[in-house]
Amino acid sequence: MPQYGFYFDSSRCTGCKTCELACKDYKDLGPGIALRVVYDYEGGEFKASGSAYSQNVFSYHVSKACNHCELPACSAGCPSGAISKDDNGLVYIDPETCIGARNCVSACPYSTPKFDEEAKKGVKCDGCRLRVEAGLKPICVEACPLRVLEFDTIDSLRAKYGDTASIAPLADPSKTKPNLVVKMAPAAKPAGDSTGFVANPTEVQ
């Protein structure tokens, strides 16, 4: 069974959020749910030294959806067994089996699953699994105007780009072994960084 995953180039992402909006449109999501979100991560300060100032200010963007982890915490925490991997390694929720326990929401260190208050069900990025089965790319990948996202088998992505998956403000990749590869922007910080902050918290909740 192949394992598919995402590549994200943080050195080219402008934070336009086209990927996020394309996903919402394709999945017909309401205003309270986004399955792909874009973090604006910022930090640093200006320091006075006599009559001069120095600075270490930084800012970059991180586009995040489900990472279809090798050890998906959402699946491990689901009491009804509604979350599983398909033949392409994509983690998805079976709405018929989901009982709305919300364990997946609290278990995922990436805050990927959401709770649909209207349907009383968990929802999450499934990698556009039906598109993938039809030979297409996930809608977020096709929509990105700067092509900062790629989707392929994780082995192919790692062979092309390496195996870095650690970038702030995302969680430590050792916890769930995400099928994600990241190209770090020059300003980017590793997961666990405490020198920056998410500048758009309301957008990514």
PDB file of C-alpha atoms in Angstrom:
ATOM      1  CA  MET A   1       0.000   0.000   0.000  1.00  0.00           C
ATOM      2  CA  PRO A   2       1.467   3.397  -0.946  1.00  0.00           C
ATOM      3  CA  GLN A   3       1.546   6.173   1.589  1.00  0.00           C
ATOM      4  CA  TYR A   4       0.760   9.600   0.194  1.00  0.00           C
ATOM      5  CA  GLY A   5       1.667  12.891   1.814  1.00  0.00           C
ATOM      6  CA  PHE A   6       2.159  16.621   1.339  1.00  0.00           C
ATOM      7  CA  TYR A   7       5.179  18.809   0.612  1.00  0.00           C
ATOM      8  CA  PHE A   8       5.084  22.448   1.688  1.00  0.00           C
ATOM      9  CA  ASP A   9       7.608  25.088   0.621  1.00  0.00           C
ATOM     10  CA  SER A  10       7.537  27.761   3.326  1.00  0.00           C
ATOM     11  CA  SER A  11      10.170  29.794   1.480  1.00  0.00           C
ATOM     12  CA  ARG A  12       7.647  30.608  -1.280  1.00  0.00           C
ATOM     13  CA  CYS A  13       4.340  30.821   0.596  1.00  0.00           C
ATOM     14  CA  THR A  14       2.919  34.351   0.682  1.00  0.00           C
ATOM     15  CA  GLY A  15       0.047  33.527   3.025  1.00  0.00           C
ATOM     16  CA  CYS A  16      -2.599  34.265   0.384  1.00  0.00           C
ATOM     17  CA  LYS A  17      -4.863  31.509   1.761  1.00  0.00           C
ATOM     18  CA  THR A  18      -6.042  30.394  -1.689  1.00  0.00           C
ATOM     19  CA  CYS A  19      -5.479  26.783  -0.580  1.00  0.00           C
ATOM     20  CA  GLU A  20      -7.707  27.328   2.454  1.00  0.00           C
ATOM     21  CA  LEU A  21     -10.516  28.934   0.468  1.00  0.00           C
ATOM     22  CA  ALA A  22     -10.362  26.341  -2.306  1.00  0.00           C
ATOM     23  CA  CYS A  23     -10.767  23.583   0.276  1.00  0.00           C
ATOM     24  CA  LYS A  24     -13.726  25.320   1.914  1.00  0.00           C
ATOM     25  CA  ASP A  25     -15.402  25.795  -1.451  1.00  0.00           C
ATOM     26  CA  TYR A  26     -14.778  22.236  -2.674  1.00  0.00           C
ATOM     27  CA  LYS A  27     -15.939  20.679   0.614  1.00  0.00           C
ATOM     28  CA  ASP A  28     -18.824  23.167   0.967  1.00  0.00           C
ATOM     29  CA  LEU A  29     -17.734  24.064   4.508  1.00  0.00           C
ATOM     30  CA  GLY A  30     -19.506  26.642   6.620  1.00  0.00           C
ATOM     31  CA  PRO A  31     -17.809  29.745   8.046  1.00  0.00           C
ATOM     32  CA  GLY A  32     -16.850  28.007  11.293  1.00  0.00           C
ATOM     33  CA  ILE A  33     -14.846  25.131   9.773  1.00  0.00           C
ATOM     34  CA  ALA A  34     -11.603  25.101   7.786  1.00  0.00           C
ATOM     35  CA  LEU A  35      -9.805  21.839   7.025  1.00  0.00           C
ATOM     36  CA  ARG A  36      -6.692  23.585   5.721  1.00  0.00           C
ATOM     37  CA  VAL A  37      -5.506  26.708   7.503  1.00  0.00           C
ATOM     38  CA  VAL A  38      -2.616  29.117   7.010  1.00  0.00           C
ATOM     39  CA  TYR A  39      -0.676  30.282  10.053  1.00  0.00           C
ATOM     40  CA  ASP A  40       1.033  33.653  10.132  1.00  0.00           C
ATOM     41  CA  TYR A  41       3.998  33.081  12.448  1.00  0.00           C
ATOM     42  CA  GLU A  42       5.942  36.104  13.652  1.00  0.00           C
ATOM     43  CA  GLY A  43       8.474  37.087  16.281  1.00  0.00           C
ATOM     44  CA  GLY A  44      11.636  38.953  17.148  1.00  0.00           C
ATOM     45  CA  GLU A  45      12.361  42.379  18.544  1.00  0.00           C
ATOM     46  CA  PHE A  46      14.261  45.619  18.070  1.00  0.00           C
ATOM     47  CA  LYS A  47      17.030  46.390  20.556  1.00  0.00           C
ATOM     48  CA  ALA A  48      18.632  49.739  21.243  1.00  0.00           C
ATOM     49  CA  SER A  49      22.398  49.951  21.455  1.00  0.00           C
ATOM     50  CA  GLY A  50      23.385  53.547  22.026  1.00  0.00           C
ATOM     51  CA  SER A  51      21.964  55.567  19.141  1.00  0.00           C
ATOM     52  CA  ALA A  52      21.576  52.492  16.905  1.00  0.00           C
ATOM     53  CA  TYR A  53      19.044  49.676  16.776  1.00  0.00           C
ATOM     54  CA  SER A  54      19.439  46.031  15.846  1.00  0.00           C
ATOM     55  CA  GLN A  55      16.646  43.571  15.172  1.00  0.00           C
ATOM     56  CA  ASN A  56      15.952  39.867  14.790  1.00  0.00           C
ATOM     57  CA  VAL A  57      12.388  40.202  13.513  1.00  0.00           C
ATOM     58  CA  PHE A  58      10.964  37.360  11.427  1.00  0.00           C
ATOM     59  CA  SER A  59       7.675  36.413   9.771  1.00  0.00           C
ATOM     60  CA  TYR A  60       6.576  33.488   7.617  1.00  0.00           C
ATOM     61  CA  HIS A  61       3.504  31.433   6.747  1.00  0.00           C
ATOM     62  CA  VAL A  62       2.641  27.769   7.252  1.00  0.00           C
ATOM     63  CA  SER A  63      -0.162  26.035   5.351  1.00  0.00           C
ATOM     64  CA  LYS A  64      -1.459  23.108   7.389  1.00  0.00           C
ATOM     65  CA  ALA A  65      -3.991  20.349   6.794  1.00  0.00           C
ATOM     66  CA  CYS A  66      -4.075  16.719   7.917  1.00  0.00           C
ATOM     67  CA  ASN A  67      -0.640  15.132   7.719  1.00  0.00           C
ATOM     68  CA  HIS A  68      -2.018  11.574   7.363  1.00  0.00           C
ATOM     69  CA  CYS A  69       0.352  10.412  10.073  1.00  0.00           C
ATOM     70  CA  GLU A  70       1.916   6.998  10.465  1.00  0.00           C
ATOM     71  CA  LEU A  71       0.641   7.043  14.057  1.00  0.00           C
ATOM     72  CA  PRO A  72      -2.556   9.102  13.804  1.00  0.00           C
ATOM     73  CA  ALA A  73      -3.561  10.250  17.277  1.00  0.00           C
ATOM     74  CA  CYS A  74      -7.066  11.003  16.016  1.00  0.00           C
ATOM     75  CA  SER A  75      -7.615   7.359  15.107  1.00  0.00           C
ATOM     76  CA  ALA A  76      -6.121   6.021  18.329  1.00  0.00           C
ATOM     77  CA  GLY A  77      -8.447   8.223  20.369  1.00  0.00           C
ATOM     78  CA  CYS A  78     -11.667   7.450  18.464  1.00  0.00           C
ATOM     79  CA  PRO A  79     -14.011   5.293  20.609  1.00  0.00           C
ATOM     80  CA  SER A  80     -16.194   4.175  17.680  1.00  0.00           C
ATOM     81  CA  GLY A  81     -13.438   3.235  15.234  1.00  0.00           C
ATOM     82  CA  ALA A  82     -14.702   5.822  12.739  1.00  0.00           C
ATOM     83  CA  ILE A  83     -11.217   6.938  11.666  1.00  0.00           C
ATOM     84  CA  SER A  84      -9.013   4.801   9.453  1.00  0.00           C
ATOM     85  CA  LYS A  85      -6.569   4.895   6.542  1.00  0.00           C
ATOM     86  CA  ASP A  86      -7.567   4.088   2.977  1.00  0.00           C
ATOM     87  CA  ASP A  87      -5.472   2.227   0.401  1.00  0.00           C
ATOM     88  CA  ASN A  88      -3.428   5.390  -0.256  1.00  0.00           C
ATOM     89  CA  GLY A  89      -2.650   5.935   3.412  1.00  0.00           C
ATOM     90  CA  LEU A  90      -5.086   8.856   3.709  1.00  0.00           C
ATOM     91  CA  VAL A  91      -6.747   9.222   7.099  1.00  0.00           C
ATOM     92  CA  TYR A  92     -10.493   9.808   6.922  1.00  0.00           C
ATOM     93  CA  ILE A  93     -13.610   9.800   9.105  1.00  0.00           C
ATOM     94  CA  ASP A  94     -16.559   7.539   8.261  1.00  0.00           C
ATOM     95  CA  PRO A  95     -19.545   9.789   9.036  1.00  0.00           C
ATOM     96  CA  GLU A  96     -21.839   6.774   9.447  1.00  0.00           C
ATOM     97  CA  THR A  97     -19.665   5.387  12.244  1.00  0.00           C
ATOM     98  CA  CYS A  98     -18.759   8.681  13.923  1.00  0.00           C
ATOM     99  CA  ILE A  99     -20.712   9.267  17.139  1.00  0.00           C
ATOM    100  CA  GLY A 100     -19.511  12.828  17.670  1.00  0.00           C
ATOM    101  CA  ALA A 101     -17.427  12.046  20.752  1.00  0.00           C
ATOM    102  CA  ARG A 102     -14.863  14.744  19.805  1.00  0.00           C
ATOM    103  CA  ASN A 103     -11.946  12.612  21.049  1.00  0.00           C
ATOM    104  CA  CYS A 104     -10.206  13.131  17.714  1.00  0.00           C
ATOM    105  CA  VAL A 105     -10.443  16.905  18.129  1.00  0.00           C
ATOM    106  CA  SER A 106      -8.655  16.853  21.469  1.00  0.00           C
ATOM    107  CA  ALA A 107      -6.208  14.054  20.587  1.00  0.00           C
ATOM    108  CA  CYS A 108      -4.611  15.481  17.426  1.00  0.00           C
ATOM    109  CA  PRO A 109      -1.502  17.566  18.236  1.00  0.00           C
ATOM    110  CA  TYR A 110      -1.982  19.432  14.940  1.00  0.00           C
ATOM    111  CA  SER A 111      -5.584  20.456  15.803  1.00  0.00           C
ATOM    112  CA  THR A 112      -6.699  19.042  12.462  1.00  0.00           C
ATOM    113  CA  PRO A 113     -10.090  17.387  13.159  1.00  0.00           C
ATOM    114  CA  LYS A 114     -12.977  19.782  13.741  1.00  0.00           C
ATOM    115  CA  PHE A 115     -16.451  19.265  15.158  1.00  0.00           C
ATOM    116  CA  ASP A 116     -19.394  20.089  12.930  1.00  0.00           C
ATOM    117  CA  GLU A 117     -21.963  21.508  15.343  1.00  0.00           C
ATOM    118  CA  GLU A 118     -24.776  21.151  12.830  1.00  0.00           C
ATOM    119  CA  ALA A 119     -24.115  17.531  11.875  1.00  0.00           C
ATOM    120  CA  LYS A 120     -22.799  16.594  15.348  1.00  0.00           C
ATOM    121  CA  LYS A 121     -19.937  14.758  13.655  1.00  0.00           C
ATOM    122  CA  GLY A 122     -16.181  15.058  13.449  1.00  0.00           C
ATOM    123  CA  VAL A 123     -14.775  16.320  10.143  1.00  0.00           C
ATOM    124  CA  LYS A 124     -11.215  16.505   8.854  1.00  0.00           C
ATOM    125  CA  CYS A 125      -9.074  16.774   5.757  1.00  0.00           C
ATOM    126  CA  ASP A 126      -9.103  13.420   3.972  1.00  0.00           C
ATOM    127  CA  GLY A 127      -6.544  14.399   1.341  1.00  0.00           C
ATOM    128  CA  CYS A 128      -9.397  14.693  -1.177  1.00  0.00           C
ATOM    129  CA  ARG A 129      -9.312  10.910  -1.291  1.00  0.00           C
ATOM    130  CA  LEU A 130     -11.999  10.601  -3.962  1.00  0.00           C
ATOM    131  CA  ARG A 131     -10.051  12.946  -6.230  1.00  0.00           C
ATOM    132  CA  VAL A 132      -6.874  10.973  -5.564  1.00  0.00           C
ATOM    133  CA  GLU A 133      -8.656   7.713  -6.418  1.00  0.00           C
ATOM    134  CA  ALA A 134      -9.657   9.348  -9.711  1.00  0.00           C
ATOM    135  CA  GLY A 135      -6.033  10.274 -10.472  1.00  0.00           C
ATOM    136  CA  LEU A 136      -6.344  13.935  -9.461  1.00  0.00           C
ATOM    137  CA  LYS A 137      -4.481  16.029  -6.909  1.00  0.00           C
ATOM    138  CA  PRO A 138      -6.082  17.425  -3.735  1.00  0.00           C
ATOM    139  CA  ILE A 139      -7.892  20.671  -4.462  1.00  0.00           C
ATOM    140  CA  CYS A 140      -5.549  22.733  -2.251  1.00  0.00           C
ATOM    141  CA  VAL A 141      -2.540  21.602  -4.269  1.00  0.00           C
ATOM    142  CA  GLU A 142      -4.146  22.475  -7.592  1.00  0.00           C
ATOM    143  CA  ALA A 143      -5.376  25.851  -6.311  1.00  0.00           C
ATOM    144  CA  CYS A 144      -2.059  27.195  -4.965  1.00  0.00           C
ATOM    145  CA  PRO A 145      -0.950  30.011  -7.321  1.00  0.00           C
ATOM    146  CA  LEU A 146       2.713  29.742  -6.318  1.00  0.00           C
ATOM    147  CA  ARG A 147       2.844  25.924  -6.292  1.00  0.00           C
ATOM    148  CA  VAL A 148       4.118  25.740  -2.721  1.00  0.00           C
ATOM    149  CA  LEU A 149       2.168  22.520  -2.165  1.00  0.00           C
ATOM    150  CA  GLU A 150       2.837  19.137  -3.738  1.00  0.00           C
ATOM    151  CA  PHE A 151       1.170  15.775  -3.223  1.00  0.00           C
ATOM    152  CA  ASP A 152       2.773  12.412  -3.992  1.00  0.00           C
ATOM    153  CA  THR A 153       3.917   9.257  -2.282  1.00  0.00           C
ATOM    154  CA  ILE A 154       5.897  10.253   0.771  1.00  0.00           C
ATOM    155  CA  ASP A 155       8.872   8.223  -0.446  1.00  0.00           C
ATOM    156  CA  SER A 156       8.977  10.293  -3.658  1.00  0.00           C
ATOM    157  CA  LEU A 157       8.652  13.567  -1.776  1.00  0.00           C
ATOM    158  CA  ARG A 158      11.416  12.668   0.665  1.00  0.00           C
ATOM    159  CA  ALA A 159      13.668  11.558  -2.169  1.00  0.00           C
ATOM    160  CA  LYS A 160      13.211  14.974  -3.836  1.00  0.00           C
ATOM    161  CA  TYR A 161      13.147  17.272  -0.822  1.00  0.00           C
ATOM    162  CA  GLY A 162      14.537  15.499   2.255  1.00  0.00           C
ATOM    163  CA  ASP A 163      12.695  14.479   5.383  1.00  0.00           C
ATOM    164  CA  THR A 164      12.262  17.697   7.381  1.00  0.00           C
ATOM    165  CA  ALA A 165       8.777  17.922   8.920  1.00  0.00           C
ATOM    166  CA  SER A 166       9.581  20.192  11.861  1.00  0.00           C
ATOM    167  CA  ILE A 167       8.405  23.795  11.579  1.00  0.00           C
ATOM    168  CA  ALA A 168       6.824  26.145  14.112  1.00  0.00           C
ATOM    169  CA  PRO A 169       4.043  26.512  15.024  1.00  0.00           C
ATOM    170  CA  LEU A 170       3.284  22.867  14.105  1.00  0.00           C
ATOM    171  CA  ALA A 171       3.679  20.084  16.653  1.00  0.00           C
ATOM    172  CA  ASP A 172       6.788  17.976  17.189  1.00  0.00           C
ATOM    173  CA  PRO A 173       6.734  15.425  14.319  1.00  0.00           C
ATOM    174  CA  SER A 174       8.118  12.665  16.529  1.00  0.00           C
ATOM    175  CA  LYS A 175       4.722  12.358  18.231  1.00  0.00           C
ATOM    176  CA  THR A 176       2.725  11.035  15.269  1.00  0.00           C
ATOM    177  CA  LYS A 177       5.244  10.665  12.418  1.00  0.00           C
ATOM    178  CA  PRO A 178       3.439  12.904   9.903  1.00  0.00           C
ATOM    179  CA  ASN A 179       3.637  12.211   6.188  1.00  0.00           C
ATOM    180  CA  LEU A 180       4.783  15.736   5.548  1.00  0.00           C
ATOM    181  CA  VAL A 181       7.931  17.279   4.068  1.00  0.00           C
ATOM    182  CA  VAL A 182       8.731  20.954   4.625  1.00  0.00           C
ATOM    183  CA  LYS A 183      11.186  23.274   2.946  1.00  0.00           C
ATOM    184  CA  MET A 184      12.129  25.827   5.564  1.00  0.00           C
ATOM    185  CA  ALA A 185      12.019  29.533   4.771  1.00  0.00           C
ATOM    186  CA  PRO A 186      15.217  31.351   5.833  1.00  0.00           C
ATOM    187  CA  ALA A 187      13.301  32.801   8.781  1.00  0.00           C
ATOM    188  CA  ALA A 188      11.519  29.582   9.725  1.00  0.00           C
ATOM    189  CA  LYS A 189      11.874  28.091  13.188  1.00  0.00           C
ATOM    190  CA  PRO A 190      11.664  24.420  14.158  1.00  0.00           C
ATOM    191  CA  ALA A 191       8.704  22.898  15.987  1.00  0.00           C
ATOM    192  CA  GLY A 192       8.734  23.821  19.659  1.00  0.00           C
ATOM    193  CA  ASP A 193      10.059  27.325  19.025  1.00  0.00           C
ATOM    194  CA  SER A 194       9.088  29.782  21.773  1.00  0.00           C
ATOM    195  CA  THR A 195      10.457  32.978  20.236  1.00  0.00           C
ATOM    196  CA  GLY A 196       7.474  33.584  17.938  1.00  0.00           C
ATOM    197  CA  PHE A 197       3.690  33.604  18.072  1.00  0.00           C
ATOM    198  CA  VAL A 198       0.709  32.910  15.825  1.00  0.00           C
ATOM    199  CA  ALA A 199      -0.381  36.345  14.634  1.00  0.00           C
ATOM    200  CA  ASN A 200      -3.794  35.225  13.314  1.00  0.00           C
ATOM    201  CA  PRO A 201      -5.180  32.950  16.080  1.00  0.00           C
ATOM    202  CA  THR A 202      -8.822  33.652  15.308  1.00  0.00           C
ATOM    203  CA  GLU A 203      -8.417  32.495  11.696  1.00  0.00           C
ATOM    204  CA  VAL A 204      -6.811  29.162  12.564  1.00  0.00           C
ATOM    205  CA  GLN A 205      -8.917  28.037  15.535  1.00  0.00           C
TER     206      GLN A 205
END
